[in-house]
């Protein structure tokens, strides 16, 4: 069994990414989340991560905008999200997530997104047979 401090982000992250661009309409971004049964999409401009849009952001969208408004993702995304590297310790990333109340942390190589780690990934890891015992 691995000590949690020895486990790297690359082992837990999801590398199948769903992305949108800053000028994607929020309705289209919502469809990406719903069609893929995911709770966040990375916002990418010319291959570089520029933001993240989560289901929580959609609560804000519904509360503040007309349902048919042609509003782009850029207005509601969280710009310049805190990120992790593939070789970062999962315990350090978990501490960051708890500190900030985040549920999603994009994983980058430079400024290019290569994965995402979510609270669901941590839950799956902790419930797996190879998870460290407390």
Protein backbone atom coordinates (compact mmCIF):
# COMPACT_ATOMS: atom_id res chain seq x y z
CA UNK A 1 0.00 0.00 0.00
CA UNK A 2 1.18 3.48 -0.87
CA UNK A 3 1.56 6.24 1.65
CA UNK A 4 -0.70 9.09 0.42
CA UNK A 5 2.32 11.42 0.37
CA UNK A 6 3.94 9.16 -2.24
CA UNK A 7 0.98 9.23 -4.65
CA UNK A 8 1.19 11.66 -7.55
CA UNK A 9 -1.61 13.56 -9.28
CA UNK A 10 -0.96 11.66 -12.53
CA UNK A 11 -2.24 8.48 -10.89
CA UNK A 12 -5.62 9.89 -9.89
CA UNK A 13 -6.35 12.51 -12.56
CA UNK A 14 -8.76 12.08 -15.43
CA UNK A 15 -6.98 12.64 -18.72
CA UNK A 16 -10.08 12.60 -20.94
CA UNK A 17 -10.76 16.32 -21.05
CA UNK A 18 -13.80 18.21 -22.21
CA UNK A 19 -12.97 21.76 -23.20
CA UNK A 20 -14.74 24.88 -24.41
CA UNK A 21 -13.40 28.24 -25.55
CA UNK A 22 -14.06 31.64 -23.94
CA UNK A 23 -16.49 32.51 -26.77
CA UNK A 24 -18.54 29.30 -26.46
CA UNK A 25 -22.16 30.11 -25.64
CA UNK A 26 -23.17 29.05 -22.13
CA UNK A 27 -26.01 26.93 -23.58
CA UNK A 28 -23.46 24.99 -25.63
CA UNK A 29 -21.16 24.61 -22.63
CA UNK A 30 -24.09 23.29 -20.58
CA UNK A 31 -24.72 20.69 -23.28
CA UNK A 32 -21.06 19.56 -23.04
CA UNK A 33 -21.45 18.97 -19.30
CA UNK A 34 -24.80 17.22 -19.61
CA UNK A 35 -23.91 15.09 -22.64
CA UNK A 36 -20.74 13.84 -20.96
CA UNK A 37 -22.16 13.59 -17.42
CA UNK A 38 -19.36 15.78 -16.06
CA UNK A 39 -19.34 18.67 -13.61
CA UNK A 40 -16.73 20.92 -15.21
CA UNK A 41 -15.19 21.92 -18.52
CA UNK A 42 -11.80 23.51 -18.99
CA UNK A 43 -11.76 26.80 -20.90
CA UNK A 44 -8.94 26.78 -23.43
CA UNK A 45 -7.74 29.50 -25.80
CA UNK A 46 -5.17 28.47 -28.44
CA UNK A 47 -4.32 25.35 -26.40
CA UNK A 48 -3.67 27.28 -23.17
CA UNK A 49 -5.83 26.92 -20.08
CA UNK A 50 -7.55 30.25 -19.36
CA UNK A 51 -10.37 29.21 -17.04
CA UNK A 52 -12.72 26.57 -15.71
CA UNK A 53 -16.51 26.41 -15.87
CA UNK A 54 -18.30 24.22 -13.34
CA UNK A 55 -21.85 23.23 -12.56
CA UNK A 56 -21.71 25.72 -9.68
CA UNK A 57 -21.16 28.49 -12.22
CA UNK A 58 -24.40 27.48 -13.93
CA UNK A 59 -26.36 28.24 -10.75
CA UNK A 60 -25.01 31.78 -11.10
CA UNK A 61 -25.92 31.87 -14.79
CA UNK A 62 -29.51 30.83 -14.15
CA UNK A 63 -29.88 33.26 -11.27
CA UNK A 64 -28.48 36.26 -13.15
CA UNK A 65 -29.29 35.84 -16.81
CA UNK A 66 -32.21 35.22 -19.09
CA UNK A 67 -32.31 31.53 -20.07
CA UNK A 68 -32.01 32.30 -23.79
CA UNK A 69 -29.38 35.04 -23.44
CA UNK A 70 -26.50 34.63 -25.88
CA UNK A 71 -23.88 34.88 -23.19
CA UNK A 72 -20.41 33.44 -23.57
CA UNK A 73 -18.48 31.24 -21.17
CA UNK A 74 -15.93 34.00 -20.57
CA UNK A 75 -18.44 35.95 -18.47
CA UNK A 76 -19.00 33.15 -15.95
CA UNK A 77 -15.82 31.05 -15.97
CA UNK A 78 -13.32 31.22 -13.14
CA UNK A 79 -10.27 32.76 -14.84
CA UNK A 80 -6.71 31.65 -14.11
CA UNK A 81 -7.68 28.64 -12.00
CA UNK A 82 -5.26 27.17 -9.48
CA UNK A 83 -3.63 24.20 -11.18
CA UNK A 84 -1.53 21.15 -10.35
CA UNK A 85 1.27 19.34 -12.13
CA UNK A 86 1.19 15.61 -12.89
CA UNK A 87 4.03 14.99 -10.43
CA UNK A 88 2.52 17.00 -7.57
CA UNK A 89 1.65 15.08 -4.40
CA UNK A 90 -2.07 14.34 -4.13
CA UNK A 91 -1.96 15.23 -0.44
CA UNK A 92 -0.77 18.75 -1.32
CA UNK A 93 -3.47 19.12 -3.98
CA UNK A 94 -6.12 17.80 -1.57
CA UNK A 95 -5.02 20.38 1.01
CA UNK A 96 -5.34 23.16 -1.60
CA UNK A 97 -8.81 21.95 -2.58
CA UNK A 98 -9.97 21.92 1.05
CA UNK A 99 -8.41 25.33 1.75
CA UNK A 100 -10.17 26.98 -1.19
CA UNK A 101 -13.34 24.88 -1.24
CA UNK A 102 -12.58 23.66 -4.77
CA UNK A 103 -13.98 20.46 -6.26
CA UNK A 104 -11.89 20.55 -9.47
CA UNK A 105 -8.22 21.32 -10.13
CA UNK A 106 -6.93 21.31 -13.72
CA UNK A 107 -3.64 19.48 -14.27
CA UNK A 108 -1.27 21.28 -16.62
CA UNK A 109 2.05 20.82 -18.37
CA UNK A 110 3.24 24.41 -18.71
CA UNK A 111 -0.01 26.17 -19.60
CA UNK A 112 -1.48 23.23 -21.55
CA UNK A 113 -4.16 21.18 -19.79
CA UNK A 114 -3.39 17.45 -19.62
CA UNK A 115 -5.94 16.34 -17.04
CA UNK A 116 -8.21 17.26 -14.19
CA UNK A 117 -8.40 16.00 -10.63
CA UNK A 118 -11.69 16.20 -8.78
CA UNK A 119 -13.13 15.34 -5.41
CA UNK A 120 -14.67 12.29 -7.11
CA UNK A 121 -11.18 11.08 -8.05
CA UNK A 122 -10.12 11.30 -4.40
CA UNK A 123 -13.25 9.45 -3.27
CA UNK A 124 -12.63 6.69 -5.83
CA UNK A 125 -9.01 6.38 -4.72
CA UNK A 126 -9.83 6.25 -1.01
CA UNK A 127 -12.47 3.57 -1.60
CA UNK A 128 -10.15 1.43 -3.75
CA UNK A 129 -8.44 -1.66 -2.32
CA UNK A 130 -4.95 -0.22 -2.86
CA UNK A 131 -5.68 2.93 -0.86
CA UNK A 132 -3.50 3.40 2.22
CA UNK A 133 -4.98 2.45 5.58
CA UNK A 134 -5.32 5.28 8.10
